[in-house]
XYZ file of C-alpha atoms in Angstrom:
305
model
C 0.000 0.000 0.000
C 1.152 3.656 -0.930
C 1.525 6.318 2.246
C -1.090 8.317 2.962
C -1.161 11.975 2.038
C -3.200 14.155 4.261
C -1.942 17.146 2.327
C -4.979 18.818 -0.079
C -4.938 18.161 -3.182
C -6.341 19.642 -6.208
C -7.135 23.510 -7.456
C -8.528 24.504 -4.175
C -5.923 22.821 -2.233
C -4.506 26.521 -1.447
C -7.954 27.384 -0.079
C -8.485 24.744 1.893
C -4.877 24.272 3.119
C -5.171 28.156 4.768
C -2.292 29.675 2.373
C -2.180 33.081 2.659
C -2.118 35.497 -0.305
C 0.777 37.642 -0.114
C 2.037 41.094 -1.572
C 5.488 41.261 -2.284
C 7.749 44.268 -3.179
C 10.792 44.414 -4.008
C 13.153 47.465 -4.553
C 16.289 46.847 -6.395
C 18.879 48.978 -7.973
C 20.696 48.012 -11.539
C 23.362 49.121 -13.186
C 23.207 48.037 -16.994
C 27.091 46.584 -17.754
C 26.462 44.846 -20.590
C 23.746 46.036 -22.897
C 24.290 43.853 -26.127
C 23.628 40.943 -23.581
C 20.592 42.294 -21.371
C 19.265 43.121 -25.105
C 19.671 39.275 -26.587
C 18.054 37.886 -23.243
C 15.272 40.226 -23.603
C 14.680 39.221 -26.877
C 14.884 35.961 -26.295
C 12.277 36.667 -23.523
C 9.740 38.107 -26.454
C 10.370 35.532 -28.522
C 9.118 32.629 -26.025
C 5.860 34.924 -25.393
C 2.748 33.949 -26.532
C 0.543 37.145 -27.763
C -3.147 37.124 -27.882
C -5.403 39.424 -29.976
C -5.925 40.297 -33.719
C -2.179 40.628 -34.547
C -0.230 38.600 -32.415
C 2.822 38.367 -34.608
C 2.456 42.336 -34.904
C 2.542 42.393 -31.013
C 5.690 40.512 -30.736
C 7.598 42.709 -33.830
C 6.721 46.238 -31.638
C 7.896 44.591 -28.900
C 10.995 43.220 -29.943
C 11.717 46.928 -31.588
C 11.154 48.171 -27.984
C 13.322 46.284 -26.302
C 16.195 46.209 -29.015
C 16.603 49.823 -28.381
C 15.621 50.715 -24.872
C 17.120 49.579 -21.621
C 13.916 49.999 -19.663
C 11.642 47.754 -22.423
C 14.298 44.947 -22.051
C 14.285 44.945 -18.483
C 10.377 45.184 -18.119
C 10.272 42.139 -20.245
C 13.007 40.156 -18.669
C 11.431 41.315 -14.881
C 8.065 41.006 -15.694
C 5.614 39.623 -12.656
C 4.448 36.992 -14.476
C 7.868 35.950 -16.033
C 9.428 35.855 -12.672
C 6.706 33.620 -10.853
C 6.819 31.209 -13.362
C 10.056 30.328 -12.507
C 9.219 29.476 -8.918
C 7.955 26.744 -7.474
C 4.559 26.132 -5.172
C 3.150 29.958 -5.740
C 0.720 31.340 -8.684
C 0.554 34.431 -9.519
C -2.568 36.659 -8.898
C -1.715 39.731 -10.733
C 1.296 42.534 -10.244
C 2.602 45.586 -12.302
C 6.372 46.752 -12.597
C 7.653 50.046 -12.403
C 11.225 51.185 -13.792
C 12.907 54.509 -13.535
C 16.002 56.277 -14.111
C 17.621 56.884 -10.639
C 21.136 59.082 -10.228
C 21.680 57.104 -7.164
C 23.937 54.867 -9.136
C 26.370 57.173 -10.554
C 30.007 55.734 -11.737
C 32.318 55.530 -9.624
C 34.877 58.506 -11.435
C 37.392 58.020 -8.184
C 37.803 54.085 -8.472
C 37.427 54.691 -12.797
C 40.129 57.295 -12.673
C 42.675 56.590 -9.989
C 45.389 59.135 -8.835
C 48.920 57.960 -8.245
C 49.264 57.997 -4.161
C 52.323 59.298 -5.230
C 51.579 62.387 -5.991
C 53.898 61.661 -9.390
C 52.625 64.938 -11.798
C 54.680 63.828 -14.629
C 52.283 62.480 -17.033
C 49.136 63.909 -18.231
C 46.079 62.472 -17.085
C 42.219 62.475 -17.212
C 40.978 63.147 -13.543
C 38.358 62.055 -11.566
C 36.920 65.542 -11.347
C 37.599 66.322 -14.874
C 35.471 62.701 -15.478
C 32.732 63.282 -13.706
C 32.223 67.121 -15.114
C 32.426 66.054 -18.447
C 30.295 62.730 -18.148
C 27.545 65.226 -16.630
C 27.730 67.961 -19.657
C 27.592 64.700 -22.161
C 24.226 63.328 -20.185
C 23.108 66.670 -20.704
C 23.732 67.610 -24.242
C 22.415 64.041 -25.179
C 19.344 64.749 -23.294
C 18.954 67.883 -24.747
C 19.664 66.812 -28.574
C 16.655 64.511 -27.765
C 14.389 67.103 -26.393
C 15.381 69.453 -29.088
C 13.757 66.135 -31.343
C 10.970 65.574 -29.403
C 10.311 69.738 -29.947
C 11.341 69.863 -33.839
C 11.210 66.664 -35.188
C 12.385 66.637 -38.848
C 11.843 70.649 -38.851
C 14.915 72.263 -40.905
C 16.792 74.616 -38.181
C 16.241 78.654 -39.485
C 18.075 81.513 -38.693
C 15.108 83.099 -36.915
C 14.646 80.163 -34.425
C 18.268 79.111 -33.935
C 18.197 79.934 -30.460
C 15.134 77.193 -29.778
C 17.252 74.623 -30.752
C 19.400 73.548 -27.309
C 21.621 71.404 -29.581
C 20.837 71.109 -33.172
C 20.899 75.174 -33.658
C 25.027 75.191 -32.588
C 26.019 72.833 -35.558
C 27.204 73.546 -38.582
C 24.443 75.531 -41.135
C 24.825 72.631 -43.709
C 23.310 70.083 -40.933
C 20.167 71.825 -40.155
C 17.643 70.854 -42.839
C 19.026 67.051 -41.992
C 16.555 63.882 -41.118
C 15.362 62.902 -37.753
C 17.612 59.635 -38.337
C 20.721 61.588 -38.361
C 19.493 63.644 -35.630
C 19.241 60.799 -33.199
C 22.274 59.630 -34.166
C 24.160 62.481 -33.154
C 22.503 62.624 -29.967
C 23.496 58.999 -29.272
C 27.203 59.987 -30.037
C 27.529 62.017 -26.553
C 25.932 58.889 -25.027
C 28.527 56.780 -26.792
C 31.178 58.801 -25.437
C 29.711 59.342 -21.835
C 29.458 55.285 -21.552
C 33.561 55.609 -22.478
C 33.798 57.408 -19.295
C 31.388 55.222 -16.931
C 33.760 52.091 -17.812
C 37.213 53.923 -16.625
C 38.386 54.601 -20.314
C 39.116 58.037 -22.080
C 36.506 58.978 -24.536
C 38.116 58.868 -27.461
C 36.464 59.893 -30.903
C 35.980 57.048 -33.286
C 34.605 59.860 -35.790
C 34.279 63.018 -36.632
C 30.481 63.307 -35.321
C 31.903 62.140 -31.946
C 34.677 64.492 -32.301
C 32.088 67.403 -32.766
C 30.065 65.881 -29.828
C 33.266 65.760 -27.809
C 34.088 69.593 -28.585
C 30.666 70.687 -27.500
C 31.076 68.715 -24.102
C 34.348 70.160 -23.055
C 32.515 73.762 -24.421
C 30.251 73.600 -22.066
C 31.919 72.006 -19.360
C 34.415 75.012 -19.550
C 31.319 77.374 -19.686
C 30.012 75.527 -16.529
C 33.080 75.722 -14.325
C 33.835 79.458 -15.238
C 30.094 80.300 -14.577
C 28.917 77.970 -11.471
C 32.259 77.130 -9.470
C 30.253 76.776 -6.935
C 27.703 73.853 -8.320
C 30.715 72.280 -9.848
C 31.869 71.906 -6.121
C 28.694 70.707 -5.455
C 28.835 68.092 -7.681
C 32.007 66.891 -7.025
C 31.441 65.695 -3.358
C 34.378 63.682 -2.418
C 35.732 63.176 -5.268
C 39.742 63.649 -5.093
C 41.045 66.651 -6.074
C 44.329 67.051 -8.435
C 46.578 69.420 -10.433
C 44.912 67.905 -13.411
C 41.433 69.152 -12.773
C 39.349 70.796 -15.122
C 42.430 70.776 -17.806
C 40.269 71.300 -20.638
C 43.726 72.520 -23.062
C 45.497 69.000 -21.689
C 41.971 67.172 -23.074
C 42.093 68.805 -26.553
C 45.545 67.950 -26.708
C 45.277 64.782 -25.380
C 41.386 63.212 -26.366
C 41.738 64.656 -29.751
C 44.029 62.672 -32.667
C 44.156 59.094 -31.107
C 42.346 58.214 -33.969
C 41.385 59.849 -37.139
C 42.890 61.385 -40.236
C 46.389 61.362 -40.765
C 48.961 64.067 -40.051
C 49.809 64.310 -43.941
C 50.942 68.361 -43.294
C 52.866 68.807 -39.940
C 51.961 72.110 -39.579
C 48.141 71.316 -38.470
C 47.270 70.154 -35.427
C 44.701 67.926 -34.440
C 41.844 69.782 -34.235
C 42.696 71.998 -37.433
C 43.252 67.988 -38.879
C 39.260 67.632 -37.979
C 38.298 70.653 -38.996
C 39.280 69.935 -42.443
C 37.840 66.465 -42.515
C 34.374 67.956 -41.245
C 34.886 70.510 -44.403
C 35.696 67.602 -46.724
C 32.857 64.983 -45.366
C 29.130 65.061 -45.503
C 27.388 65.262 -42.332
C 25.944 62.067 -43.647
C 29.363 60.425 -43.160
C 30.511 62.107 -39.678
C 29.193 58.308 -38.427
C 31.422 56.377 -40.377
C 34.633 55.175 -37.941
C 37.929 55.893 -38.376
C 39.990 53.013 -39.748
C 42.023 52.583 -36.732
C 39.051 52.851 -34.215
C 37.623 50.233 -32.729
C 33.785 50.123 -34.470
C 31.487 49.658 -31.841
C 28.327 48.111 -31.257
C 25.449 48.022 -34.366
C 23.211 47.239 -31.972
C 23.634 49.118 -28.945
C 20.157 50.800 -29.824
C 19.148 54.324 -28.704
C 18.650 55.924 -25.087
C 15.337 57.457 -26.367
């Protein structure tokens, strides 16, 4: 003979056994290091979906857009309620909704990124923690801006007579202003580009010459900042070490600009009058193409916005 189970059984057996119903909340805080891979899981995650309605196949395509190019769509399908109580065993699921939002709670690290020598050794040039995080803040900014300036305009051609309502788009050169939203957004994802350089500990480097404008307008402003707001530039900077180095905006034009890009065929020019001419030779439509000797990066990194 079997044992006997006194344990209910059956689709009531949670009723009848006295298990509670409980709310659960949880809080966490993410840092996105790897978004090529949290992308491919969270498509994988829309893949194994099953949509109901008229159009389920046209559910699923929207989706997977979503989530290839935002951070917050591939995390709300890879943390969804449902999704995550599947994978558990002895509960069901009664219902739930997820919330995601941007926090600056998690800001990098410029002080770990960027170490000083404990030496005190002020031989070699190098890109400070302070000089870091003042320049990761005024690319965050100007991408932000180049995609409220799309959000505002759209594919509107910048004038003359409403330059000044463009936060971004209205400082570039006149032959870019009647350009497409695609190039737009592409711009705007080059300050991101470079302000992710800086949130992994490297220097960012231009891979081409739309970063190198991008780059130009960040130190601009950063410059503008500092002269204008010491104060909130303190501020900002909490405990973050200080150096000689700081705020050495001529050391980063000497020393940002040039890795990479065109050759020094005349000796006479320096880097930035190297750029210039490129910018005067190419098409805005090719400021995105790389440099040969740059590292090309990611296709698919997708958009912040």
């Amino acid at each position: 003979m079997g044992e006997r189970n006194d344990q209910p059984q059956g689709p009531h057996a949670a009723e009848e056994s006295g298990a509670q119903e409980i709310e659960a909340t949880v809080v966490l805080g993410l840092r996105i290091t790897d978004w090529p891979a949290l992308r491919a899981a969270a498509r994988a995650a829309v893949e194994e979906l099953e949509f109901d309605g008229i159009d389920p196949e046209g559910q699923r395509a929207q989706l997977l857009r979503e989530v290839a190019e935002d951070p917050n769509a591939a995390l709300g399908a890879l943390l969804h309620p449902d999704r995550l109580v599947a994978s558990l065993p002895g509960i069901e699921a009664l219902g739930g909704t997820l919330e995601i939002s941007v926090t600056d709670d998690f800001a990098p690290d410029f002080a770990e990124l960027f170490p000083l020598d404990d030496d005190g050794d002020t031989g070699d040039w190098t890109l400070t923690p302070r000089t870091a995080c003042l320049l990761h803040t005024q690319l965050i900014s100007l991408s932000d801006a180049a995609y409220e300036d799309l959000d505002d305009h759209g594919d509107d051609p910048v004038t003359v007579a409403d330059e000044g309502d463009w936060t971004v788009f209205g400082r570039l050169q006149q032959r870019t202003w009647s350009l497409h939203r695609g190039w737009r957004r592409a711009f705007a994802r080059a300050f991101d580009d470079l302000a992710d350089d800086l949130a992994i500990g490297e220097w960012p480097l231009p891979r081409c010459p739309a970063e190198d404008v991008a780059l130009r307008l960040a130190l601009a402003d950063a410059r503008a900042l500092l002269g204008a707001q010491p104060e909130s530039v303190a501020d900002m900077m909490g405990d973050l070490p200080a150096d000689l180095y700081d705020y050495d905006w001529d050391g980063c034009t000497d020393e940002l600009f040039g890795v990479y890009g065109p050759d020094e065929e005349d000796g006479d020019l320096d880097a930035g009058q190297r750029i210039d001419q490129l910018l005067a030779a190419t098409h805005p439509e090719g400021w995105f193409l790389n440099y040969e000797d740059a590292e090309e990066r990611d296709p698919g990194r997708g958009y912040r916005r």
